[in-house]
Short mmCIF file of C-alpha atoms in Angstrom, two decimals:
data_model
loop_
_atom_site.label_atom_id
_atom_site.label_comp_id
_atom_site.label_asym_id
_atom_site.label_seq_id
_atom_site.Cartn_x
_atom_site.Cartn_y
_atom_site.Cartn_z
CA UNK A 1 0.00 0.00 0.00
CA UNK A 2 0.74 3.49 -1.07
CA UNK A 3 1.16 5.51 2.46
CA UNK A 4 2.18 4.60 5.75
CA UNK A 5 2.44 1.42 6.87
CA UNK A 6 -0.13 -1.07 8.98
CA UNK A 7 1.89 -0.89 11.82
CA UNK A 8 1.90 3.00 11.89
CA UNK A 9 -1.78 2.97 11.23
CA UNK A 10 -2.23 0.93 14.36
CA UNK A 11 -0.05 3.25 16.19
CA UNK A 12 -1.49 6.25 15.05
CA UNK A 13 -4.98 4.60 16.35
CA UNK A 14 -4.05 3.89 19.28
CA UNK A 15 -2.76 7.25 20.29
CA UNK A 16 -6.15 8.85 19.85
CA UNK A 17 -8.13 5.85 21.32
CA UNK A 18 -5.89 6.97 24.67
CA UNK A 19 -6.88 10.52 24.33
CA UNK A 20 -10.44 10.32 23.85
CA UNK A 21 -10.41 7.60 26.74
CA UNK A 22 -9.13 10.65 28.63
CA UNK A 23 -11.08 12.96 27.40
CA UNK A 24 -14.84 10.67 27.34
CA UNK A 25 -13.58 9.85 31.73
CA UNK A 26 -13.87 13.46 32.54
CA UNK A 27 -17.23 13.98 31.18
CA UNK A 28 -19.97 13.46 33.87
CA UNK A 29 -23.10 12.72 31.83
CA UNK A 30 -25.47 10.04 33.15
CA UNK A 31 -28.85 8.49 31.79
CA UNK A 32 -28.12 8.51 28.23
CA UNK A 33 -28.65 4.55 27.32
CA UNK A 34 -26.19 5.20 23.91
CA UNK A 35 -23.36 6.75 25.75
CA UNK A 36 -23.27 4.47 28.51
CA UNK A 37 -23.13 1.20 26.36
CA UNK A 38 -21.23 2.75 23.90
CA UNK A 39 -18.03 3.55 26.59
CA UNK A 40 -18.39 0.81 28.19
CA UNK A 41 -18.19 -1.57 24.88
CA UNK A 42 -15.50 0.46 23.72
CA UNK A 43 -13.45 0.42 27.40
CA UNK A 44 -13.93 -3.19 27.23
CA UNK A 45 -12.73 -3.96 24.17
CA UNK A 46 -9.60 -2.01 24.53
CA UNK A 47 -8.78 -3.07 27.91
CA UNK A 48 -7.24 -6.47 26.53
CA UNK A 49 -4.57 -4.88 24.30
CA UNK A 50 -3.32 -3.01 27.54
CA UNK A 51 -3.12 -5.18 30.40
CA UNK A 52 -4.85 -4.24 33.44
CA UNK A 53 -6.82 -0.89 33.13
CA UNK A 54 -6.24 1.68 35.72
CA UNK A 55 -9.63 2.69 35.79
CA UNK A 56 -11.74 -0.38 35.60
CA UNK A 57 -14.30 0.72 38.57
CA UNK A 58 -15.74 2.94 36.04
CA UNK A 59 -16.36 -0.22 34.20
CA UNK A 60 -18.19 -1.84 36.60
CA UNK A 61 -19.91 1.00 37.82
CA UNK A 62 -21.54 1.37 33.74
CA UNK A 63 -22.34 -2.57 34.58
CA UNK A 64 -23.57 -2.42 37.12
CA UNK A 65 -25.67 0.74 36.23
CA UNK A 66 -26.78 -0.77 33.53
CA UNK A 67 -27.53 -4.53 35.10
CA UNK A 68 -29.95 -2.68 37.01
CA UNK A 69 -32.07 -1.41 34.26
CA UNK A 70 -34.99 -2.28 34.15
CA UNK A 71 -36.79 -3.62 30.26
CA UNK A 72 -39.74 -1.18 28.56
CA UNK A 73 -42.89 -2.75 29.29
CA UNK A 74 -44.29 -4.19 25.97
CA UNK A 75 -44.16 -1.72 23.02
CA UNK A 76 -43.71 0.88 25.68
CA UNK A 77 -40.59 2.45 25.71
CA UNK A 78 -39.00 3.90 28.99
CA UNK A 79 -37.42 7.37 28.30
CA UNK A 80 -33.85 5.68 28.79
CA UNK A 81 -34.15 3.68 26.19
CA UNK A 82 -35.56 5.54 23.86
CA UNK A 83 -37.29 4.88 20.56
CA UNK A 84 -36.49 1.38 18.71
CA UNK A 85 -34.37 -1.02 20.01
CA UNK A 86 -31.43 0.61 19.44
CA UNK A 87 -29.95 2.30 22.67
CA UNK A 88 -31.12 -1.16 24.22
CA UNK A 89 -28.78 -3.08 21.97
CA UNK A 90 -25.96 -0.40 22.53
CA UNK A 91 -26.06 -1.76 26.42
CA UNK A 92 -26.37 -5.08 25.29
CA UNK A 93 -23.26 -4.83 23.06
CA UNK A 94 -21.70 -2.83 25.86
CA UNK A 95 -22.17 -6.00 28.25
CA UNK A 96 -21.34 -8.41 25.96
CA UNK A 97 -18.29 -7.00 25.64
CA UNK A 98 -17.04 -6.31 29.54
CA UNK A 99 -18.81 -10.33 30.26
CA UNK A 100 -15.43 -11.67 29.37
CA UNK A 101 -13.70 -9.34 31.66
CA UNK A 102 -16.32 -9.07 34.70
CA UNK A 103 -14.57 -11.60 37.23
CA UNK A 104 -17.45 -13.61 39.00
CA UNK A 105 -19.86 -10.94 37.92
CA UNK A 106 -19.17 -11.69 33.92
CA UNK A 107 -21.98 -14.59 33.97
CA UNK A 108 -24.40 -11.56 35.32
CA UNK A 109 -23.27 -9.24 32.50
CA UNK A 110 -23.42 -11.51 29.63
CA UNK A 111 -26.67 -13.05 31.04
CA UNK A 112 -28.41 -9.71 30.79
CA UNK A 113 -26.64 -9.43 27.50
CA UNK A 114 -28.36 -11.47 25.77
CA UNK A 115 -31.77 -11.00 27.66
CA UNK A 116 -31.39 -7.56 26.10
CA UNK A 117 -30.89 -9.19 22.82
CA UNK A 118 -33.50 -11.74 22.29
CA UNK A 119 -36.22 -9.10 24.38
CA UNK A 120 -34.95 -6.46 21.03
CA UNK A 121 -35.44 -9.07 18.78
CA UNK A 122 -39.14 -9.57 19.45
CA UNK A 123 -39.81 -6.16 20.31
CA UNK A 124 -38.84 -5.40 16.40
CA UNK A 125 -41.16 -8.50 15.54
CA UNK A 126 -44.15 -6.83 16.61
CA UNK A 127 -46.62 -5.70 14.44
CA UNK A 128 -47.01 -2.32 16.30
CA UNK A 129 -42.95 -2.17 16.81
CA UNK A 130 -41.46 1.77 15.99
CA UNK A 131 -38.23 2.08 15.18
CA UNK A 132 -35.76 4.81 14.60
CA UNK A 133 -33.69 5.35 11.26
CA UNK A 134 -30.06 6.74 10.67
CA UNK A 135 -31.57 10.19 10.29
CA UNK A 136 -33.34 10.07 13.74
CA UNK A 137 -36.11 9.67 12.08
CA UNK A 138 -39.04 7.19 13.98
CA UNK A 139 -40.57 4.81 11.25
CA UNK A 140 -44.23 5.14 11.13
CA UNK A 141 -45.37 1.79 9.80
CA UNK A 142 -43.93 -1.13 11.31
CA UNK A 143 -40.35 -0.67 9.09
CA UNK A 144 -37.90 -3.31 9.57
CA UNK A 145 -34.43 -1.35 9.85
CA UNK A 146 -30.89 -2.56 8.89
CA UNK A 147 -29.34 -0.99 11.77
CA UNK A 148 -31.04 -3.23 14.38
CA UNK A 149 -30.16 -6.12 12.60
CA UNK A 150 -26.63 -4.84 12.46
CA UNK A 151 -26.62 -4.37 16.33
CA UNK A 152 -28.34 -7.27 17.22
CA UNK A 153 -25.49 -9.52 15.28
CA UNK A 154 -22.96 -7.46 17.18
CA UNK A 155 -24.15 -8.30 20.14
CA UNK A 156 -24.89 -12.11 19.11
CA UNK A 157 -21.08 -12.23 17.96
CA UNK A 158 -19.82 -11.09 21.61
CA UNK A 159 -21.70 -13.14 23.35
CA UNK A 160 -21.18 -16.01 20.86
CA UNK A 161 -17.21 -15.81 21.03
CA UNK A 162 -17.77 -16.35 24.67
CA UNK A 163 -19.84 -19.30 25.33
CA UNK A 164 -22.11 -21.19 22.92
CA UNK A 165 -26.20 -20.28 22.72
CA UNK A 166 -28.93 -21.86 20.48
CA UNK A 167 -31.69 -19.02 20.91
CA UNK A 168 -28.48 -16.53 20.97
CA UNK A 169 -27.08 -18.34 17.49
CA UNK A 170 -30.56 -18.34 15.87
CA UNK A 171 -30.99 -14.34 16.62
CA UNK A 172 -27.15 -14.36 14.98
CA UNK A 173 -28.69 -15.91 11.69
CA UNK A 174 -31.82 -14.34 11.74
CA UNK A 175 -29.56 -11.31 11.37
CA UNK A 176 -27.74 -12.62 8.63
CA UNK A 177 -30.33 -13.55 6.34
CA UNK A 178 -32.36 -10.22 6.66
CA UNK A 179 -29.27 -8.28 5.78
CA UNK A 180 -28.33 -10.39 2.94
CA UNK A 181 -31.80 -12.04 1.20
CA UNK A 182 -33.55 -8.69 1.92
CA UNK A 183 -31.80 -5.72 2.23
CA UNK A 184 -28.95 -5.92 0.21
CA UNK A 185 -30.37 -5.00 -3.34
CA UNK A 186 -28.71 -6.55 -5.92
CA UNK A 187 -29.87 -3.75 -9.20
CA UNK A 188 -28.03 -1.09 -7.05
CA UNK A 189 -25.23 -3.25 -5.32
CA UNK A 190 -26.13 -1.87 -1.94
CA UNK A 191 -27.98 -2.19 1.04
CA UNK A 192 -31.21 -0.06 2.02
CA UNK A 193 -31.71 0.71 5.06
CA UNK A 194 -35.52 -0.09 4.99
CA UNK A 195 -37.70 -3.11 4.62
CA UNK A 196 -41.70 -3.39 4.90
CA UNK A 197 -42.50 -5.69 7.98
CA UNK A 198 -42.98 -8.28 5.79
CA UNK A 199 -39.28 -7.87 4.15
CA UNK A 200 -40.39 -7.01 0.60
CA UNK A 201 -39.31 -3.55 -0.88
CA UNK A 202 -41.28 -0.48 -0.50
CA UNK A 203 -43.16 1.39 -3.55
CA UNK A 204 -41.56 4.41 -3.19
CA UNK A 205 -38.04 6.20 -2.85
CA UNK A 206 -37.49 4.48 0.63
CA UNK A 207 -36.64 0.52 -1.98
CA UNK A 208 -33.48 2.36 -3.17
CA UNK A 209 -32.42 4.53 -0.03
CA UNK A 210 -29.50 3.93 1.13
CA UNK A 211 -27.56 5.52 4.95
CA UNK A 212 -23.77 4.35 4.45
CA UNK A 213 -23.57 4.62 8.43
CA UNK A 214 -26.13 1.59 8.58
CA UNK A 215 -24.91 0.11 5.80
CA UNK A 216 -20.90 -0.45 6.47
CA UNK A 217 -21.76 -1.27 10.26
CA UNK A 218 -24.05 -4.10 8.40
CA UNK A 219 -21.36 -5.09 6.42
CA UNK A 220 -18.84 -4.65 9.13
CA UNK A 221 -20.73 -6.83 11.82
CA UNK A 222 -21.00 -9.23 8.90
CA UNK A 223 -17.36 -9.56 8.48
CA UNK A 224 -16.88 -10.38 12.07
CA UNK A 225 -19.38 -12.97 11.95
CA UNK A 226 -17.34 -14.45 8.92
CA UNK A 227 -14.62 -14.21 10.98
CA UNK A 228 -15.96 -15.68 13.79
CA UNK A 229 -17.06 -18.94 11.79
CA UNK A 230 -14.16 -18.83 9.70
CA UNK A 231 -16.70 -18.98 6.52
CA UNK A 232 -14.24 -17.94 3.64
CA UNK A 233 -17.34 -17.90 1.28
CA UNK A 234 -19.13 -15.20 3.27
CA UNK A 235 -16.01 -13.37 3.61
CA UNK A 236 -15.56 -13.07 -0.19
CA UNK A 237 -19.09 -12.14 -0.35
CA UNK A 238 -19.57 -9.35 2.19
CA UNK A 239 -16.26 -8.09 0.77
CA UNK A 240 -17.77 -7.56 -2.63
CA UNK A 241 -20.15 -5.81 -1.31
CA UNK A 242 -18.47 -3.49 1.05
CA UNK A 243 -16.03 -3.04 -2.55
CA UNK A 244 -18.92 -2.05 -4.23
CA UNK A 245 -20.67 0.65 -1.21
CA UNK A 246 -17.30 2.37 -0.84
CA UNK A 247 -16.47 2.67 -4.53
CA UNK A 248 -19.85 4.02 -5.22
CA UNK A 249 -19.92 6.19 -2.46
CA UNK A 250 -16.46 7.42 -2.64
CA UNK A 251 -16.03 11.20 -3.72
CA UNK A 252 -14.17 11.05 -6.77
CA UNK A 253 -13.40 14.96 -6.72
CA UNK A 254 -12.74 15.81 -3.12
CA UNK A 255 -12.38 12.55 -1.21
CA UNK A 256 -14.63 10.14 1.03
CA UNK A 257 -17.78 8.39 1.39
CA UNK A 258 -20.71 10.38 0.78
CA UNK A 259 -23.61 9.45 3.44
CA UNK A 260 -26.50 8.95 1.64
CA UNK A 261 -28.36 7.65 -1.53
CA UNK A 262 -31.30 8.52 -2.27
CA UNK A 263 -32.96 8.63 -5.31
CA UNK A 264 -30.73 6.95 -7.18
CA UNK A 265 -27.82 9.92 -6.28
CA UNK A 266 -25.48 10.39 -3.44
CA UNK A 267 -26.01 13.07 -1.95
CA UNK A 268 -22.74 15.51 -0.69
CA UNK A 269 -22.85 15.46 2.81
CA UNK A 270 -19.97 13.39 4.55
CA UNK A 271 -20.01 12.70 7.99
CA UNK A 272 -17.08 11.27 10.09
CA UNK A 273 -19.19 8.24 11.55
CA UNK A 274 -19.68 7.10 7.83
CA UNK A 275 -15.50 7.17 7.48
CA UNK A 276 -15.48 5.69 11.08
CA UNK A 277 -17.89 2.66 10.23
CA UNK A 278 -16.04 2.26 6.92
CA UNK A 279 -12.87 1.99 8.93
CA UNK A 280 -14.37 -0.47 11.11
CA UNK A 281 -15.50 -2.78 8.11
CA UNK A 282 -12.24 -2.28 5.99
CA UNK A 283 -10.28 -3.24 9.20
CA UNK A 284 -11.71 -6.38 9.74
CA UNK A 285 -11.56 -7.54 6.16
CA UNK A 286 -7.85 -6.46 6.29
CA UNK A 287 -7.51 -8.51 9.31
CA UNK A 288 -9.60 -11.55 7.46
CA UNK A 289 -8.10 -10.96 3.90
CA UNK A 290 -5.38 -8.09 3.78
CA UNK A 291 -4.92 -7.83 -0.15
CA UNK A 292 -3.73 -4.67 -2.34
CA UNK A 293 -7.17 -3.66 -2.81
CA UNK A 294 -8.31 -3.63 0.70
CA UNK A 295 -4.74 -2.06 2.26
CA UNK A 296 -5.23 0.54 -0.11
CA UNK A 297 -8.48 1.75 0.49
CA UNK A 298 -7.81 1.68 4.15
CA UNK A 299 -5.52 4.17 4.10
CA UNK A 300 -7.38 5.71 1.34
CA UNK A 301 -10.44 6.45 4.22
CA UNK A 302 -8.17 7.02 6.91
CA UNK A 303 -6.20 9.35 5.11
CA UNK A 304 -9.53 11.25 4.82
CA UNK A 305 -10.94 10.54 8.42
CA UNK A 306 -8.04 12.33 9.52
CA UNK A 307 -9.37 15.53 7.98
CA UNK A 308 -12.79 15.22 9.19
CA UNK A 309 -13.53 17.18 12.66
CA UNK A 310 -13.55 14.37 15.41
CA UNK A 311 -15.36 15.47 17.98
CA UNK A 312 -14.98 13.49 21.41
CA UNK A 313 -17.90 10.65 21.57
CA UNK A 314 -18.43 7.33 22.36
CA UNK A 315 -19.39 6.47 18.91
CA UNK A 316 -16.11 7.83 17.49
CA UNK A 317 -14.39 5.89 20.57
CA UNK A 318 -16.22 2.68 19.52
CA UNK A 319 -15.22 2.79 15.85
CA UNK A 320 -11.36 3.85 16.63
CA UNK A 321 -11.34 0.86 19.09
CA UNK A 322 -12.33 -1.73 17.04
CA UNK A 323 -10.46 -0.81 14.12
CA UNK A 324 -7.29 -0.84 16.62
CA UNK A 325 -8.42 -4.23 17.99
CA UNK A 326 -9.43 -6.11 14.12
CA UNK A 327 -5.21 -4.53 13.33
CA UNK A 328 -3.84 -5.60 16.99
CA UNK A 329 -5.08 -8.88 16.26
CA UNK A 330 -3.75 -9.12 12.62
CA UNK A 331 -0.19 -8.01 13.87
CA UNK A 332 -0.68 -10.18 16.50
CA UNK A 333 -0.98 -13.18 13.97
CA UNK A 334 2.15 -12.12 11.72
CA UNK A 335 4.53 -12.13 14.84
CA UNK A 336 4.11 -8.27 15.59
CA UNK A 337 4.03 -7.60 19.29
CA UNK A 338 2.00 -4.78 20.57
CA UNK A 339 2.77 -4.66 24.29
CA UNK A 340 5.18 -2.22 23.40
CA UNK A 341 2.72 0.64 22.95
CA UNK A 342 0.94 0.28 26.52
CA UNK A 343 3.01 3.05 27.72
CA UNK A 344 2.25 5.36 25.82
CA UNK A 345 -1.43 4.76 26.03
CA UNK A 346 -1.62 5.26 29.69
CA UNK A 347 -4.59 7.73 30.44
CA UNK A 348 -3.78 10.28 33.03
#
């Protein structure tokens, strides 16, 4: 690859996963379901390429915090979880990924894990169920949405790599197949973000919209699932079609991944959490299958993320994470230590 090398790219990833750790531990901002599962995910999941964390009661104090809350009744939801499912799959992912790490509390963690899951999972199966778009936007008629799906296998895949679950594998495929036999669209060679209830395509504009931030997490969380099953066919398939999102989306004037397509254009806005989620995806099909093709257009989007205005959040922490812990563990694999770096990353 043209550019700096992987090992830099890790390096340079690191760094700013330690100061936005910083940064994210100063900030004193309670009840919002997103934030905490998203730190706590992200806190969890870098903990392991450091050694012991200095700060690891503020993990268990988001577990335990978030142990303790207590599900929307029915169709109901409770004003900390918001609309959809999706701030309750945030603390599901965000337990999933501390279980591991939770001493003789991890069962408790990754048992409410997954009660989180499956409950999301039917909640979205009901006829009445509202849900919530990339826009913000709260779907009005029953809309099946490819960023719960995405979550939900996120959260399948942590708690999956843990222990072994039948109802928690059959959510896992469930996930699968909606992304790939429904909302993946084979005329446009991308995924919509929007489904009716009973997976066909809608009549109007909404059959060829497409968000790229619910898109490349889709294709991201099914690249760790390919991973995770070591299914070289699905790997080759999901990375066609992440090659074909980010060379359609891609700016050919001034650089990176447009955010939205919508009828049958993409439109010019470019927002960092679409570069972040591309990141995230081209990461872990580096990690799977690091070729020319995919090296290159990692730096290509990190070359451009770099330019973007990062501001400090728990989403950008998430994405920078895992794209440091799909390269740790490729380095990892060629004989690369990276113990080296835990000095510098200590937070102060």
């Amino acid at each position: 690859m043209a550019g700096k090398p992987l090992f830099t790219l890790y390096q340079e990833l690191a760094a700013e996963v330690a100061g936005l750790v910083g940064r994210l531990l100063k900030e004193d901002k309670e009840g919002d379901v997103r934030r905490d599962g998203q730190l706590l995910a992200a806190l969890a999941s870098w903990n392991p390429l450091r050694g012991q964390y200095p700060k690891a009661v503020v993990l268990e104090q988001l577990a335990e915090r978030s142990v303790a809350v207590s599900l929307p009744d029915g169709n109901e939801q409770g004003e900390y979880f918001g609309v959809g499912i999706g701030g309750m799959l945030y603390l599901a992912g965000g337990l999933a990924s501390f279980a591991g790490q939770g001493g003789n509390r991890g069962a408790v963690y990754w048992q409410r894990a997954r009660e989180l899951v499956l409950y999301s999972l039917d909640l979205s199966d009901k006829s009445g169920y509202i849900g919530q778009t990339q826009r913000g936007i709260a779907t009005t008629d029953g809309a099946r949405c490819l960023g719960d799906w995405a979550q939900i296998l996120s959260v399948c895949i942590h708690l999956l790599r843990q222990r072994p679950d039948r109802e928690v594998q059959i959510a896992a495929a469930r996930a699968v197949a909606a992304m790939l036999n429904y909302h993946y669209q084979p005329d446009l060679g991308l995924m919509v973000e929007l489904t009716r209830r009973d997976f066909f395509l809608y009549d109007d504009e909404r059959a060829s919209y497409v968000h790229g931030k619910g898109a490349l997490a889709a294709l991201g969380g099914l690249m760790a699932e390919a991973e995770r099953g070591k299914e070289e066919k699905l790997i080759t398939l999901v990375g066609r079609y992440l090659r074909q999102h980010l060379e359609t989306a891609w700016d050919p004037v001034d650089g990176g991944l447009r955010d939205e397509f919508v009828d049958g254009t993409w439109a010019v806005v470019k927002s960092v959490e679409v570069q972040g989620e591309a990141l995230v995806a081209l990461a872990a099909l580096v990690a799977c299958r690091g070729g020319d093709w995919e090296m290159e257009w990692f730096g290509r989007v990190y070359e451009y993320w770099l330019t973007c205005e990062r501001s400090v959040s728990p989403m950008g922490l998430c994405q920078t994470v895992d794209c440091v812990a799909w390269l740790a563990g490729l380095l990892e694999r060629d004989g690369r230590s990276v113990d080296w770096f835990t000095d510098v990353l200590e937070v102060t």
